[in-house]
Amino acid sequence: MLADMRWIAVLVALLIAGTAAAQPVQFDLKGDVPVGKTPMLKVMASEAVTGLVLDLSRDDGKAFKARHPGLRKGQSVVLPIGDGAPGKMAYTGSLSGRLASSKAAWTENVAFDTIVRAPLQIGYDADHLDLDKRTLQFRPSRPPVAAEIEVIGEDGTKIGQGAATYPPSAAGDWLAITWTQPASKRADVRPEVRVMKLVLRVEASDGTATRVELIPWSVTIDHQDVEFAVDSATIEPAEEAKLDASLAKITEIVASANTIMPLRLYVAGHTDTVGAGATNRTLSRARAKAIATYFRTHGLKLPISIAGFGEDVPKVTTPDRTDERKNRRADYVLGPATGAPPFKGPYLRTRADWKPLK
């Protein structure tokens, strides 16, 4: 298992002669911080001291100095270390001051390491996921050393897992992780359970880790097309049985998957190539709205979004200005309630304005 990201208590190495009891101060280092924060050294006075100076040199050659006028016995102060630059750093130097009681000067040599952890960001898109080959490619913002993946099915069960380690790699490379899906021994688990969610955990070389949830799940509803008359968005009575059958399929899928993740139905309307492009866009959107409204008024409760693709995604390729009834239709896809509409292929090459059904 990968080590969880956590705060690490770092002990200061005091390079001094004599016993610890002879020293007027004690130390506590907060040396492991996220980016945007600065490591800190807490100085606690065992007896009253004045004129504190923390004088440090970093392994990259930079020098830092912090001052404090003094502490009474039992008081403490937090002094900054460095400038918050991300990465691992080593410091050497000294903390000096005077004893308030005798004015005697004292110096303690110090040496310690710090780390400022930059956040680890993970890039992902649908084009880099192959569910058939059970492979996900992801793009980390910094080179990772290891990753784990857990695969959740649409019935809520874990159906696969995988792990990978990586050699030193430039940030921004696409890296792959695969998973296995053992054959289920449970009679109540269907072998065709679809992947609902991927949980990816990635760890960088400095121990920083991040966890992301990816939702590749979507279902294109297999259905008989409702075919519209030329220049019409009216659902003819003879076509309603097709919609009723489609609604039954949608309802069945929602019943099993909606408890795992909120869902949305996407309805994409289309036209044939008769008419102007802009007119067909408007007409196809009206057809999508007619079908979505039918589903809503017949009991479908989940959110519905609609878009019109005009003549740009035909089912049957035809010359321009061709009356083709099979292209006067709509497609239905179930997907996550949030995020991008789960359409691929020619849909991605066609701009569409998805709007929720009011």
PDB file of N, CA and C in Angstrom, residues 119-124 137-147 166-167 169-176 200 202-204 210:
ATOM      1  N   PRO A 119       1.418  20.705  -4.682  1.00  0.00           N
ATOM      2  CA  PRO A 119       0.286  19.796  -4.901  1.00  0.00           C
ATOM      3  C   PRO A 119       0.496  18.948  -6.147  1.00  0.00           C
ATOM      4  N   LEU A 120       0.015  17.748  -6.100  1.00  0.00           N
ATOM      5  CA  LEU A 120       0.106  16.828  -7.227  1.00  0.00           C
ATOM      6  C   LEU A 120      -1.227  16.851  -7.967  1.00  0.00           C
ATOM      7  N   GLN A 121      -1.217  17.365  -9.197  1.00  0.00           N
ATOM      8  CA  GLN A 121      -2.424  17.451 -10.004  1.00  0.00           C
ATOM      9  C   GLN A 121      -2.436  16.318 -11.025  1.00  0.00           C
ATOM     10  N   ILE A 122      -3.632  15.800 -11.296  1.00  0.00           N
ATOM     11  CA  ILE A 122      -3.770  14.675 -12.223  1.00  0.00           C
ATOM     12  C   ILE A 122      -4.679  15.083 -13.379  1.00  0.00           C
ATOM     13  N   GLY A 123      -4.165  14.963 -14.598  1.00  0.00           N
ATOM     14  CA  GLY A 123      -4.962  15.218 -15.794  1.00  0.00           C
ATOM     15  C   GLY A 123      -5.500  13.910 -16.367  1.00  0.00           C
ATOM     16  N   TYR A 124      -6.683  13.980 -16.962  1.00  0.00           N
ATOM     17  CA  TYR A 124      -7.336  12.781 -17.470  1.00  0.00           C
ATOM     18  C   TYR A 124      -8.369  13.205 -18.503  1.00  0.00           C
ATOM     19  N   GLN A 137      -4.743   5.988 -18.857  1.00  0.00           N
ATOM     20  CA  GLN A 137      -3.576   6.847 -18.914  1.00  0.00           C
ATOM     21  C   GLN A 137      -3.901   8.157 -18.206  1.00  0.00           C
ATOM     22  N   PHE A 138      -2.964   8.633 -17.404  1.00  0.00           N
ATOM     23  CA  PHE A 138      -3.162   9.889 -16.681  1.00  0.00           C
ATOM     24  C   PHE A 138      -1.900  10.722 -16.823  1.00  0.00           C
ATOM     25  N   ARG A 139      -2.059  12.034 -16.615  1.00  0.00           N
ATOM     26  CA  ARG A 139      -0.944  12.974 -16.772  1.00  0.00           C
ATOM     27  C   ARG A 139      -0.732  13.695 -15.445  1.00  0.00           C
ATOM     28  N   PRO A 140       0.360  13.377 -14.724  1.00  0.00           N
ATOM     29  CA  PRO A 140       0.625  14.027 -13.435  1.00  0.00           C
ATOM     30  C   PRO A 140       1.380  15.336 -13.626  1.00  0.00           C
ATOM     31  N   SER A 141       1.159  16.265 -12.710  1.00  0.00           N
ATOM     32  CA  SER A 141       1.859  17.542 -12.774  1.00  0.00           C
ATOM     33  C   SER A 141       3.312  17.418 -12.333  1.00  0.00           C
ATOM     34  N   ARG A 142       3.612  16.364 -11.564  1.00  0.00           N
ATOM     35  CA  ARG A 142       4.980  16.076 -11.142  1.00  0.00           C
ATOM     36  C   ARG A 142       5.231  14.582 -11.283  1.00  0.00           C
ATOM     37  N   PRO A 143       6.492  14.174 -11.461  1.00  0.00           N
ATOM     38  CA  PRO A 143       6.759  12.743 -11.652  1.00  0.00           C
ATOM     39  C   PRO A 143       6.287  11.913 -10.463  1.00  0.00           C
ATOM     40  N   PRO A 144       5.483  10.902 -10.696  1.00  0.00           N
ATOM     41  CA  PRO A 144       5.047  10.032  -9.601  1.00  0.00           C
ATOM     42  C   PRO A 144       5.998   8.837  -9.449  1.00  0.00           C
ATOM     43  N   VAL A 145       5.887   8.164  -8.320  1.00  0.00           N
ATOM     44  CA  VAL A 145       6.640   6.925  -8.129  1.00  0.00           C
ATOM     45  C   VAL A 145       5.721   5.710  -8.156  1.00  0.00           C
ATOM     46  N   ALA A 146       4.446   5.911  -7.828  1.00  0.00           N
ATOM     47  CA  ALA A 146       3.532   4.770  -7.763  1.00  0.00           C
ATOM     48  C   ALA A 146       2.096   5.249  -7.899  1.00  0.00           C
ATOM     49  N   ALA A 147       1.228   4.312  -8.255  1.00  0.00           N
ATOM     50  CA  ALA A 147      -0.203   4.605  -8.365  1.00  0.00           C
ATOM     51  C   ALA A 147      -0.988   3.336  -8.067  1.00  0.00           C
ATOM     52  N   TYR A 166       6.658   3.646 -11.219  1.00  0.00           N
ATOM     53  CA  TYR A 166       7.170   4.374 -12.368  1.00  0.00           C
ATOM     54  C   TYR A 166       8.617   4.799 -12.135  1.00  0.00           C
ATOM     55  N   PRO A 167       9.457   4.689 -13.159  1.00  0.00           N
ATOM     56  CA  PRO A 167      10.814   5.229 -13.068  1.00  0.00           C
ATOM     57  C   PRO A 167      10.758   6.746 -13.140  1.00  0.00           C
ATOM     58  N   SER A 169      10.423  10.258 -14.351  1.00  0.00           N
ATOM     59  CA  SER A 169       9.773  10.657 -15.602  1.00  0.00           C
ATOM     60  C   SER A 169       9.497  12.141 -15.576  1.00  0.00           C
ATOM     61  N   ALA A 170       9.515  12.763 -16.738  1.00  0.00           N
ATOM     62  CA  ALA A 170       9.210  14.195 -16.812  1.00  0.00           C
ATOM     63  C   ALA A 170       7.748  14.434 -16.485  1.00  0.00           C
ATOM     64  N   ALA A 171       7.493  15.488 -15.737  1.00  0.00           N
ATOM     65  CA  ALA A 171       6.111  15.860 -15.448  1.00  0.00           C
ATOM     66  C   ALA A 171       5.388  16.163 -16.751  1.00  0.00           C
ATOM     67  N   GLY A 172       4.146  15.772 -16.824  1.00  0.00           N
ATOM     68  CA  GLY A 172       3.353  16.039 -18.014  1.00  0.00           C
ATOM     69  C   GLY A 172       3.261  14.864 -18.963  1.00  0.00           C
ATOM     70  N   ASP A 173       4.049  13.796 -18.746  1.00  0.00           N
ATOM     71  CA  ASP A 173       3.942  12.613 -19.589  1.00  0.00           C
ATOM     72  C   ASP A 173       2.643  11.873 -19.291  1.00  0.00           C
ATOM     73  N   TRP A 174       2.101  11.214 -20.321  1.00  0.00           N
ATOM     74  CA  TRP A 174       0.964  10.325 -20.096  1.00  0.00           C
ATOM     75  C   TRP A 174       1.504   8.982 -19.601  1.00  0.00           C
ATOM     76  N   LEU A 175       1.051   8.556 -18.429  1.00  0.00           N
ATOM     77  CA  LEU A 175       1.495   7.312 -17.822  1.00  0.00           C
ATOM     78  C   LEU A 175       0.307   6.359 -17.724  1.00  0.00           C
ATOM     79  N   ALA A 176       0.567   5.063 -17.839  1.00  0.00           N
ATOM     80  CA  ALA A 176      -0.503   4.070 -17.886  1.00  0.00           C
ATOM     81  C   ALA A 176      -0.558   3.256 -16.599  1.00  0.00           C
ATOM     82  N   LEU A 200      -8.459   6.624  -8.508  1.00  0.00           N
ATOM     83  CA  LEU A 200      -7.024   6.611  -8.784  1.00  0.00           C
ATOM     84  C   LEU A 200      -6.287   7.361  -7.687  1.00  0.00           C
ATOM     85  N   VAL A 202      -2.353   8.507  -6.663  1.00  0.00           N
ATOM     86  CA  VAL A 202      -1.009   8.664  -7.222  1.00  0.00           C
ATOM     87  C   VAL A 202      -0.118   9.299  -6.154  1.00  0.00           C
ATOM     88  N   GLU A 203       1.115   8.766  -6.042  1.00  0.00           N
ATOM     89  CA  GLU A 203       2.059   9.292  -5.052  1.00  0.00           C
ATOM     90  C   GLU A 203       3.322   9.779  -5.747  1.00  0.00           C
ATOM     91  N   ALA A 204       3.795  10.959  -5.349  1.00  0.00           N
ATOM     92  CA  ALA A 204       5.029  11.519  -5.876  1.00  0.00           C
ATOM     93  C   ALA A 204       6.208  11.062  -5.025  1.00  0.00           C
ATOM     94  N   THR A 210      -2.254  12.149  -4.089  1.00  0.00           N
ATOM     95  CA  THR A 210      -3.559  12.713  -4.418  1.00  0.00           C
ATOM     96  C   THR A 210      -4.484  11.591  -4.846  1.00  0.00           C
TER      97      THR A 210
END
